[in-house]
């Protein structure tokens, strides 16, 4: 079920959050928000019931001590400074796949920027039919509905936009992430996040696109199945300490919106530059699996459509979709 939230409860929470470690009096809150003292007290009680720890001292008022590690609109909305992205937030304790739910919502008319987010997925999907490990309350699993003004041939650009944005959000969280073509986020040579883009299009325009992102945040090595333990990593593993998921989600939404706006206004050129500046693929020896073939060579560049250019034995090959393996793992592995 989506979370039920009350706007004035969110306002009380935002007020307390802004005060940081300071106490704020019930009177100050009620004056500022135009609520009765009894209503403020009711909202504080309700927030406590949602897992917030709020101290109360008769002479000084209320102080926010701890926020629950959850991603409902109550936690996320006060952290968002986006104009569209995540302003309409569909939260679920558990879903099969956030992409599937976002596709349903898109078909029902969801607007640009609506986000589906889940604490757990039972059938999380990756690219090329792989599954995406999605244990409860450890990581981020979200999907964004987009209504881009784009011809379908340019839709793959959106995936690169998303990988640049996730890379920036991870770097802000203190993780030295890099992008492996087309949209795998690596840290210490291991996968930390991925993007799955799905769309419905008419011949000349994209009807909707769903950008699904999975970011490994607080998963420990043992949370991954044995066969992935050498391939996958998380913010916790990289930094040695857990990260607040809500803050990271808000950073992802902000970065995504900034880069999507830039893409809409200026086209693919600035995205291509940003992607090149963050990639761990270019200049490396790679083996690419594409169209049932294996191409070994040097990854030279991406072209003005985002396709990978690999110089192999048969000359320069242009790869539109495929799986890239770096022959020598990047440093840190
Ligand atoms: C990949 O690297 O293969 C892409 C992984 C994408 C995983 C995310 S988690 C949220 C969204 N829902 C899904 O079922 N998949 C994407």
mmCIF file with all atom_site columns, N, CA, C and O and ligand atoms in Angstrom, residues 96-100 121 123-128 130-132 134 140-143 183-184 191 193-196 198 211-215, ligand 1:
data_model
loop_
_atom_site.group_PDB
_atom_site.id
_atom_site.type_symbol
_atom_site.label_atom_id
_atom_site.label_alt_id
_atom_site.label_comp_id
_atom_site.label_asym_id
_atom_site.label_entity_id
_atom_site.label_seq_id
_atom_site.pdbx_PDB_ins_code
_atom_site.Cartn_x
_atom_site.Cartn_y
_atom_site.Cartn_z
_atom_site.occupancy
_atom_site.B_iso_or_equiv
_atom_site.pdbx_formal_charge
_atom_site.auth_seq_id
_atom_site.auth_comp_id
_atom_site.auth_asym_id
_atom_site.auth_atom_id
_atom_site.pdbx_PDB_model_num
ATOM   1   N N   . UNK A 1 96  ? 7.124  -6.423  -6.703  1.00 0.00 ? 96  UNK A N   1
ATOM   2   C CA  . UNK A 1 96  ? 7.859  -7.319  -7.594  1.00 0.00 ? 96  UNK A CA  1
ATOM   3   C C   . UNK A 1 96  ? 9.025  -6.527  -8.166  1.00 0.00 ? 96  UNK A C   1
ATOM   4   O O   . UNK A 1 96  ? 10.194 -6.799  -7.885  1.00 0.00 ? 96  UNK A O   1
ATOM   5   N N   . UNK A 1 97  ? 8.694  -5.487  -8.939  1.00 0.00 ? 97  UNK A N   1
ATOM   6   C CA  . UNK A 1 97  ? 9.712  -4.638  -9.557  1.00 0.00 ? 97  UNK A CA  1
ATOM   7   C C   . UNK A 1 97  ? 9.163  -3.221  -9.651  1.00 0.00 ? 97  UNK A C   1
ATOM   8   O O   . UNK A 1 97  ? 8.025  -3.029  -10.114 1.00 0.00 ? 97  UNK A O   1
ATOM   9   N N   . UNK A 1 98  ? 9.951  -2.246  -9.219  1.00 0.00 ? 98  UNK A N   1
ATOM   10  C CA  . UNK A 1 98  ? 9.483  -0.850  -9.318  1.00 0.00 ? 98  UNK A CA  1
ATOM   11  C C   . UNK A 1 98  ? 9.286  -0.463  -10.782 1.00 0.00 ? 98  UNK A C   1
ATOM   12  O O   . UNK A 1 98  ? 8.426  0.356   -11.094 1.00 0.00 ? 98  UNK A O   1
ATOM   13  N N   . UNK A 1 99  ? 10.085 -1.041  -11.682 1.00 0.00 ? 99  UNK A N   1
ATOM   14  C CA  . UNK A 1 99  ? 9.896  -0.727  -13.109 1.00 0.00 ? 99  UNK A CA  1
ATOM   15  C C   . UNK A 1 99  ? 8.509  -1.167  -13.582 1.00 0.00 ? 99  UNK A C   1
ATOM   16  O O   . UNK A 1 99  ? 7.837  -0.447  -14.317 1.00 0.00 ? 99  UNK A O   1
ATOM   17  N N   . UNK A 1 100 ? 8.089  -2.365  -13.142 1.00 0.00 ? 100 UNK A N   1
ATOM   18  C CA  . UNK A 1 100 ? 6.772  -2.858  -13.578 1.00 0.00 ? 100 UNK A CA  1
ATOM   19  C C   . UNK A 1 100 ? 5.662  -1.945  -13.074 1.00 0.00 ? 100 UNK A C   1
ATOM   20  O O   . UNK A 1 100 ? 4.731  -1.617  -13.804 1.00 0.00 ? 100 UNK A O   1
ATOM   21  N N   . UNK A 1 121 ? 12.344 -5.604  -3.352  1.00 0.00 ? 121 UNK A N   1
ATOM   22  C CA  . UNK A 1 121 ? 11.743 -6.135  -4.577  1.00 0.00 ? 121 UNK A CA  1
ATOM   23  C C   . UNK A 1 121 ? 11.855 -7.657  -4.541  1.00 0.00 ? 121 UNK A C   1
ATOM   24  O O   . UNK A 1 121 ? 12.878 -8.206  -4.118  1.00 0.00 ? 121 UNK A O   1
ATOM   25  N N   . UNK A 1 123 ? 11.124 -9.408  -7.421  1.00 0.00 ? 123 UNK A N   1
ATOM   26  C CA  . UNK A 1 123 ? 11.478 -9.814  -8.792  1.00 0.00 ? 123 UNK A CA  1
ATOM   27  C C   . UNK A 1 123 ? 12.201 -8.653  -9.483  1.00 0.00 ? 123 UNK A C   1
ATOM   28  O O   . UNK A 1 123 ? 11.879 -8.289  -10.609 1.00 0.00 ? 123 UNK A O   1
ATOM   29  N N   . UNK A 1 124 ? 13.201 -8.069  -8.776  1.00 0.00 ? 124 UNK A N   1
ATOM   30  C CA  . UNK A 1 124 ? 13.976 -6.971  -9.349  1.00 0.00 ? 124 UNK A CA  1
ATOM   31  C C   . UNK A 1 124 ? 14.690 -7.451  -10.612 1.00 0.00 ? 124 UNK A C   1
ATOM   32  O O   . UNK A 1 124 ? 15.249 -8.542  -10.633 1.00 0.00 ? 124 UNK A O   1
ATOM   33  N N   . UNK A 1 125 ? 14.644 -6.606  -11.648 1.00 0.00 ? 125 UNK A N   1
ATOM   34  C CA  . UNK A 1 125 ? 15.214 -7.013  -12.940 1.00 0.00 ? 125 UNK A CA  1
ATOM   35  C C   . UNK A 1 125 ? 16.396 -6.139  -13.310 1.00 0.00 ? 125 UNK A C   1
ATOM   36  O O   . UNK A 1 125 ? 16.389 -4.933  -13.076 1.00 0.00 ? 125 UNK A O   1
ATOM   37  N N   . UNK A 1 126 ? 17.406 -6.783  -13.908 1.00 0.00 ? 126 UNK A N   1
ATOM   38  C CA  . UNK A 1 126 ? 18.533 -6.041  -14.459 1.00 0.00 ? 126 UNK A CA  1
ATOM   39  C C   . UNK A 1 126 ? 18.474 -6.090  -15.973 1.00 0.00 ? 126 UNK A C   1
ATOM   40  O O   . UNK A 1 126 ? 17.497 -6.584  -16.551 1.00 0.00 ? 126 UNK A O   1
ATOM   41  N N   . UNK A 1 127 ? 19.517 -5.587  -16.622 1.00 0.00 ? 127 UNK A N   1
ATOM   42  C CA  . UNK A 1 127 ? 19.556 -5.644  -18.082 1.00 0.00 ? 127 UNK A CA  1
ATOM   43  C C   . UNK A 1 127 ? 19.766 -7.091  -18.509 1.00 0.00 ? 127 UNK A C   1
ATOM   44  O O   . UNK A 1 127 ? 20.265 -7.912  -17.763 1.00 0.00 ? 127 UNK A O   1
ATOM   45  N N   . UNK A 1 128 ? 19.384 -7.366  -19.740 1.00 0.00 ? 128 UNK A N   1
ATOM   46  C CA  . UNK A 1 128 ? 19.616 -8.664  -20.371 1.00 0.00 ? 128 UNK A CA  1
ATOM   47  C C   . UNK A 1 128 ? 19.044 -9.828  -19.555 1.00 0.00 ? 128 UNK A C   1
ATOM   48  O O   . UNK A 1 128 ? 19.674 -10.870 -19.386 1.00 0.00 ? 128 UNK A O   1
ATOM   49  N N   . UNK A 1 130 ? 18.719 -10.371 -16.485 1.00 0.00 ? 130 UNK A N   1
ATOM   50  C CA  . UNK A 1 130 ? 19.304 -10.785 -15.198 1.00 0.00 ? 130 UNK A CA  1
ATOM   51  C C   . UNK A 1 130 ? 18.406 -10.339 -14.062 1.00 0.00 ? 130 UNK A C   1
ATOM   52  O O   . UNK A 1 130 ? 17.570 -9.460  -14.220 1.00 0.00 ? 130 UNK A O   1
ATOM   53  N N   . UNK A 1 131 ? 18.604 -10.942 -12.888 1.00 0.00 ? 131 UNK A N   1
ATOM   54  C CA  . UNK A 1 131 ? 17.814 -10.456 -11.751 1.00 0.00 ? 131 UNK A CA  1
ATOM   55  C C   . UNK A 1 131 ? 18.671 -9.469  -10.962 1.00 0.00 ? 131 UNK A C   1
ATOM   56  O O   . UNK A 1 131 ? 19.895 -9.439  -11.087 1.00 0.00 ? 131 UNK A O   1
ATOM   57  N N   . UNK A 1 132 ? 17.981 -8.616  -10.166 1.00 0.00 ? 132 UNK A N   1
ATOM   58  C CA  . UNK A 1 132 ? 18.674 -7.595  -9.381  1.00 0.00 ? 132 UNK A CA  1
ATOM   59  C C   . UNK A 1 132 ? 18.403 -7.879  -7.905  1.00 0.00 ? 132 UNK A C   1
ATOM   60  O O   . UNK A 1 132 ? 17.251 -7.884  -7.474  1.00 0.00 ? 132 UNK A O   1
ATOM   61  N N   . UNK A 1 134 ? 17.601 -7.551  -4.311  1.00 0.00 ? 134 UNK A N   1
ATOM   62  C CA  . UNK A 1 134 ? 16.882 -6.411  -3.710  1.00 0.00 ? 134 UNK A CA  1
ATOM   63  C C   . UNK A 1 134 ? 16.399 -6.702  -2.294  1.00 0.00 ? 134 UNK A C   1
ATOM   64  O O   . UNK A 1 134 ? 15.205 -6.725  -2.001  1.00 0.00 ? 134 UNK A O   1
ATOM   65  N N   . UNK A 1 140 ? 18.688 1.139   -2.485  1.00 0.00 ? 140 UNK A N   1
ATOM   66  C CA  . UNK A 1 140 ? 17.679 1.951   -3.176  1.00 0.00 ? 140 UNK A CA  1
ATOM   67  C C   . UNK A 1 140 ? 17.187 1.204   -4.411  1.00 0.00 ? 140 UNK A C   1
ATOM   68  O O   . UNK A 1 140 ? 18.007 0.708   -5.208  1.00 0.00 ? 140 UNK A O   1
ATOM   69  N N   . UNK A 1 141 ? 15.862 1.134   -4.543  1.00 0.00 ? 141 UNK A N   1
ATOM   70  C CA  . UNK A 1 141 ? 15.233 0.576   -5.745  1.00 0.00 ? 141 UNK A CA  1
ATOM   71  C C   . UNK A 1 141 ? 14.151 1.562   -6.145  1.00 0.00 ? 141 UNK A C   1
ATOM   72  O O   . UNK A 1 141 ? 13.158 1.705   -5.421  1.00 0.00 ? 141 UNK A O   1
ATOM   73  N N   . UNK A 1 142 ? 14.369 2.286   -7.241  1.00 0.00 ? 142 UNK A N   1
ATOM   74  C CA  . UNK A 1 142 ? 13.340 3.244   -7.649  1.00 0.00 ? 142 UNK A CA  1
ATOM   75  C C   . UNK A 1 142 ? 13.266 3.347   -9.165  1.00 0.00 ? 142 UNK A C   1
ATOM   76  O O   . UNK A 1 142 ? 14.211 3.004   -9.888  1.00 0.00 ? 142 UNK A O   1
ATOM   77  N N   . UNK A 1 143 ? 12.099 3.805   -9.642  1.00 0.00 ? 143 UNK A N   1
ATOM   78  C CA  . UNK A 1 143 ? 11.877 3.974   -11.075 1.00 0.00 ? 143 UNK A CA  1
ATOM   79  C C   . UNK A 1 143 ? 11.169 5.301   -11.301 1.00 0.00 ? 143 UNK A C   1
ATOM   80  O O   . UNK A 1 143 ? 10.263 5.659   -10.558 1.00 0.00 ? 143 UNK A O   1
ATOM   81  N N   . UNK A 1 183 ? 25.952 1.699   -18.797 1.00 0.00 ? 183 UNK A N   1
ATOM   82  C CA  . UNK A 1 183 ? 25.390 2.366   -17.616 1.00 0.00 ? 183 UNK A CA  1
ATOM   83  C C   . UNK A 1 183 ? 25.595 1.593   -16.328 1.00 0.00 ? 183 UNK A C   1
ATOM   84  O O   . UNK A 1 183 ? 24.778 1.689   -15.427 1.00 0.00 ? 183 UNK A O   1
ATOM   85  N N   . UNK A 1 184 ? 26.694 0.857   -16.240 1.00 0.00 ? 184 UNK A N   1
ATOM   86  C CA  . UNK A 1 184 ? 27.012 0.201   -14.963 1.00 0.00 ? 184 UNK A CA  1
ATOM   87  C C   . UNK A 1 184 ? 27.854 1.148   -14.127 1.00 0.00 ? 184 UNK A C   1
ATOM   88  O O   . UNK A 1 184 ? 28.834 1.707   -14.621 1.00 0.00 ? 184 UNK A O   1
ATOM   89  N N   . UNK A 1 191 ? 30.445 -3.788  -9.142  1.00 0.00 ? 191 UNK A N   1
ATOM   90  C CA  . UNK A 1 191 ? 29.207 -3.074  -9.465  1.00 0.00 ? 191 UNK A CA  1
ATOM   91  C C   . UNK A 1 191 ? 28.522 -2.543  -8.210  1.00 0.00 ? 191 UNK A C   1
ATOM   92  O O   . UNK A 1 191 ? 28.236 -3.282  -7.278  1.00 0.00 ? 191 UNK A O   1
ATOM   93  N N   . UNK A 1 193 ? 25.884 0.078   -8.742  1.00 0.00 ? 193 UNK A N   1
ATOM   94  C CA  . UNK A 1 193 ? 24.550 0.546   -9.157  1.00 0.00 ? 193 UNK A CA  1
ATOM   95  C C   . UNK A 1 193 ? 24.347 0.243   -10.633 1.00 0.00 ? 193 UNK A C   1
ATOM   96  O O   . UNK A 1 193 ? 25.314 0.057   -11.387 1.00 0.00 ? 193 UNK A O   1
ATOM   97  N N   . UNK A 1 194 ? 23.068 0.186   -11.031 1.00 0.00 ? 194 UNK A N   1
ATOM   98  C CA  . UNK A 1 194 ? 22.754 -0.079  -12.438 1.00 0.00 ? 194 UNK A CA  1
ATOM   99  C C   . UNK A 1 194 ? 21.446 0.593   -12.821 1.00 0.00 ? 194 UNK A C   1
ATOM   100 O O   . UNK A 1 194 ? 20.649 0.978   -11.956 1.00 0.00 ? 194 UNK A O   1
ATOM   101 N N   . UNK A 1 195 ? 21.256 0.742   -14.127 1.00 0.00 ? 195 UNK A N   1
ATOM   102 C CA  . UNK A 1 195 ? 20.074 1.431   -14.657 1.00 0.00 ? 195 UNK A CA  1
ATOM   103 C C   . UNK A 1 195 ? 19.394 0.531   -15.688 1.00 0.00 ? 195 UNK A C   1
ATOM   104 O O   . UNK A 1 195 ? 20.069 -0.064  -16.530 1.00 0.00 ? 195 UNK A O   1
ATOM   105 N N   . UNK A 1 196 ? 18.083 0.430   -15.575 1.00 0.00 ? 196 UNK A N   1
ATOM   106 C CA  . UNK A 1 196 ? 17.300 -0.335  -16.554 1.00 0.00 ? 196 UNK A CA  1
ATOM   107 C C   . UNK A 1 196 ? 16.248 0.605   -17.152 1.00 0.00 ? 196 UNK A C   1
ATOM   108 O O   . UNK A 1 196 ? 15.367 1.078   -16.439 1.00 0.00 ? 196 UNK A O   1
ATOM   109 N N   . UNK A 1 198 ? 13.181 1.316   -19.819 1.00 0.00 ? 198 UNK A N   1
ATOM   110 C CA  . UNK A 1 198 ? 12.162 0.673   -20.648 1.00 0.00 ? 198 UNK A CA  1
ATOM   111 C C   . UNK A 1 198 ? 11.259 1.759   -21.196 1.00 0.00 ? 198 UNK A C   1
ATOM   112 O O   . UNK A 1 198 ? 11.075 2.794   -20.551 1.00 0.00 ? 198 UNK A O   1
ATOM   113 N N   . UNK A 1 211 ? 12.861 4.990   -16.142 1.00 0.00 ? 211 UNK A N   1
ATOM   114 C CA  . UNK A 1 211 ? 14.273 4.811   -15.763 1.00 0.00 ? 211 UNK A CA  1
ATOM   115 C C   . UNK A 1 211 ? 14.305 4.140   -14.412 1.00 0.00 ? 211 UNK A C   1
ATOM   116 O O   . UNK A 1 211 ? 13.889 4.735   -13.410 1.00 0.00 ? 211 UNK A O   1
ATOM   117 N N   . UNK A 1 212 ? 14.747 2.896   -14.363 1.00 0.00 ? 212 UNK A N   1
ATOM   118 C CA  . UNK A 1 212 ? 14.816 2.174   -13.089 1.00 0.00 ? 212 UNK A CA  1
ATOM   119 C C   . UNK A 1 212 ? 16.250 2.153   -12.596 1.00 0.00 ? 212 UNK A C   1
ATOM   120 O O   . UNK A 1 212 ? 17.165 1.862   -13.366 1.00 0.00 ? 212 UNK A O   1
ATOM   121 N N   . UNK A 1 213 ? 16.443 2.471   -11.316 1.00 0.00 ? 213 UNK A N   1
ATOM   122 C CA  . UNK A 1 213 ? 17.804 2.490   -10.777 1.00 0.00 ? 213 UNK A CA  1
ATOM   123 C C   . UNK A 1 213 ? 17.877 1.651   -9.519  1.00 0.00 ? 213 UNK A C   1
ATOM   124 O O   . UNK A 1 213 ? 16.997 1.715   -8.651  1.00 0.00 ? 213 UNK A O   1
ATOM   125 N N   . UNK A 1 214 ? 18.916 0.864   -9.432  1.00 0.00 ? 214 UNK A N   1
ATOM   126 C CA  . UNK A 1 214 ? 19.215 0.114   -8.216  1.00 0.00 ? 214 UNK A CA  1
ATOM   127 C C   . UNK A 1 214 ? 20.578 0.579   -7.722  1.00 0.00 ? 214 UNK A C   1
ATOM   128 O O   . UNK A 1 214 ? 21.540 0.597   -8.494  1.00 0.00 ? 214 UNK A O   1
ATOM   129 N N   . UNK A 1 215 ? 20.649 1.004   -6.459  1.00 0.00 ? 215 UNK A N   1
ATOM   130 C CA  . UNK A 1 215 ? 21.924 1.453   -5.880  1.00 0.00 ? 215 UNK A CA  1
ATOM   131 C C   . UNK A 1 215 ? 22.171 0.634   -4.614  1.00 0.00 ? 215 UNK A C   1
ATOM   132 O O   . UNK A 1 215 ? 21.328 0.617   -3.704  1.00 0.00 ? 215 UNK A O   1
HETATM 133 C C1  . LIG B 2 .   ? 21.472 -3.512  -14.475 1.00 0.00 ? 1   LIG B C1  1
HETATM 134 O O1  . LIG B 2 .   ? 22.554 -3.040  -14.151 1.00 0.00 ? 1   LIG B O1  1
HETATM 135 O O2  . LIG B 2 .   ? 21.391 -4.617  -15.000 1.00 0.00 ? 1   LIG B O2  1
HETATM 136 C C2  . LIG B 2 .   ? 20.235 -2.705  -14.208 1.00 0.00 ? 1   LIG B C2  1
HETATM 137 C C3  . LIG B 2 .   ? 19.729 -2.905  -12.821 1.00 0.00 ? 1   LIG B C3  1
HETATM 138 C C4  . LIG B 2 .   ? 18.481 -2.091  -12.540 1.00 0.00 ? 1   LIG B C4  1
HETATM 139 C C5  . LIG B 2 .   ? 17.856 -2.454  -11.211 1.00 0.00 ? 1   LIG B C5  1
HETATM 140 C C6  . LIG B 2 .   ? 16.744 -1.522  -10.848 1.00 0.00 ? 1   LIG B C6  1
HETATM 141 S S1  . LIG B 2 .   ? 16.204 -1.720  -9.182  1.00 0.00 ? 1   LIG B S1  1
HETATM 142 C C7  . LIG B 2 .   ? 14.842 -0.674  -9.478  1.00 0.00 ? 1   LIG B C7  1
HETATM 143 C C8  . LIG B 2 .   ? 14.326 -0.999  -10.854 1.00 0.00 ? 1   LIG B C8  1
HETATM 144 N N1  . LIG B 2 .   ? 13.384 -2.102  -10.788 1.00 0.00 ? 1   LIG B N1  1
HETATM 145 C C9  . LIG B 2 .   ? 13.833 -3.185  -11.396 1.00 0.00 ? 1   LIG B C9  1
HETATM 146 O O3  . LIG B 2 .   ? 13.223 -4.278  -11.474 1.00 0.00 ? 1   LIG B O3  1
HETATM 147 N N2  . LIG B 2 .   ? 15.028 -2.951  -11.932 1.00 0.00 ? 1   LIG B N2  1
HETATM 148 C C10 . LIG B 2 .   ? 15.474 -1.595  -11.682 1.00 0.00 ? 1   LIG B C10 1
#
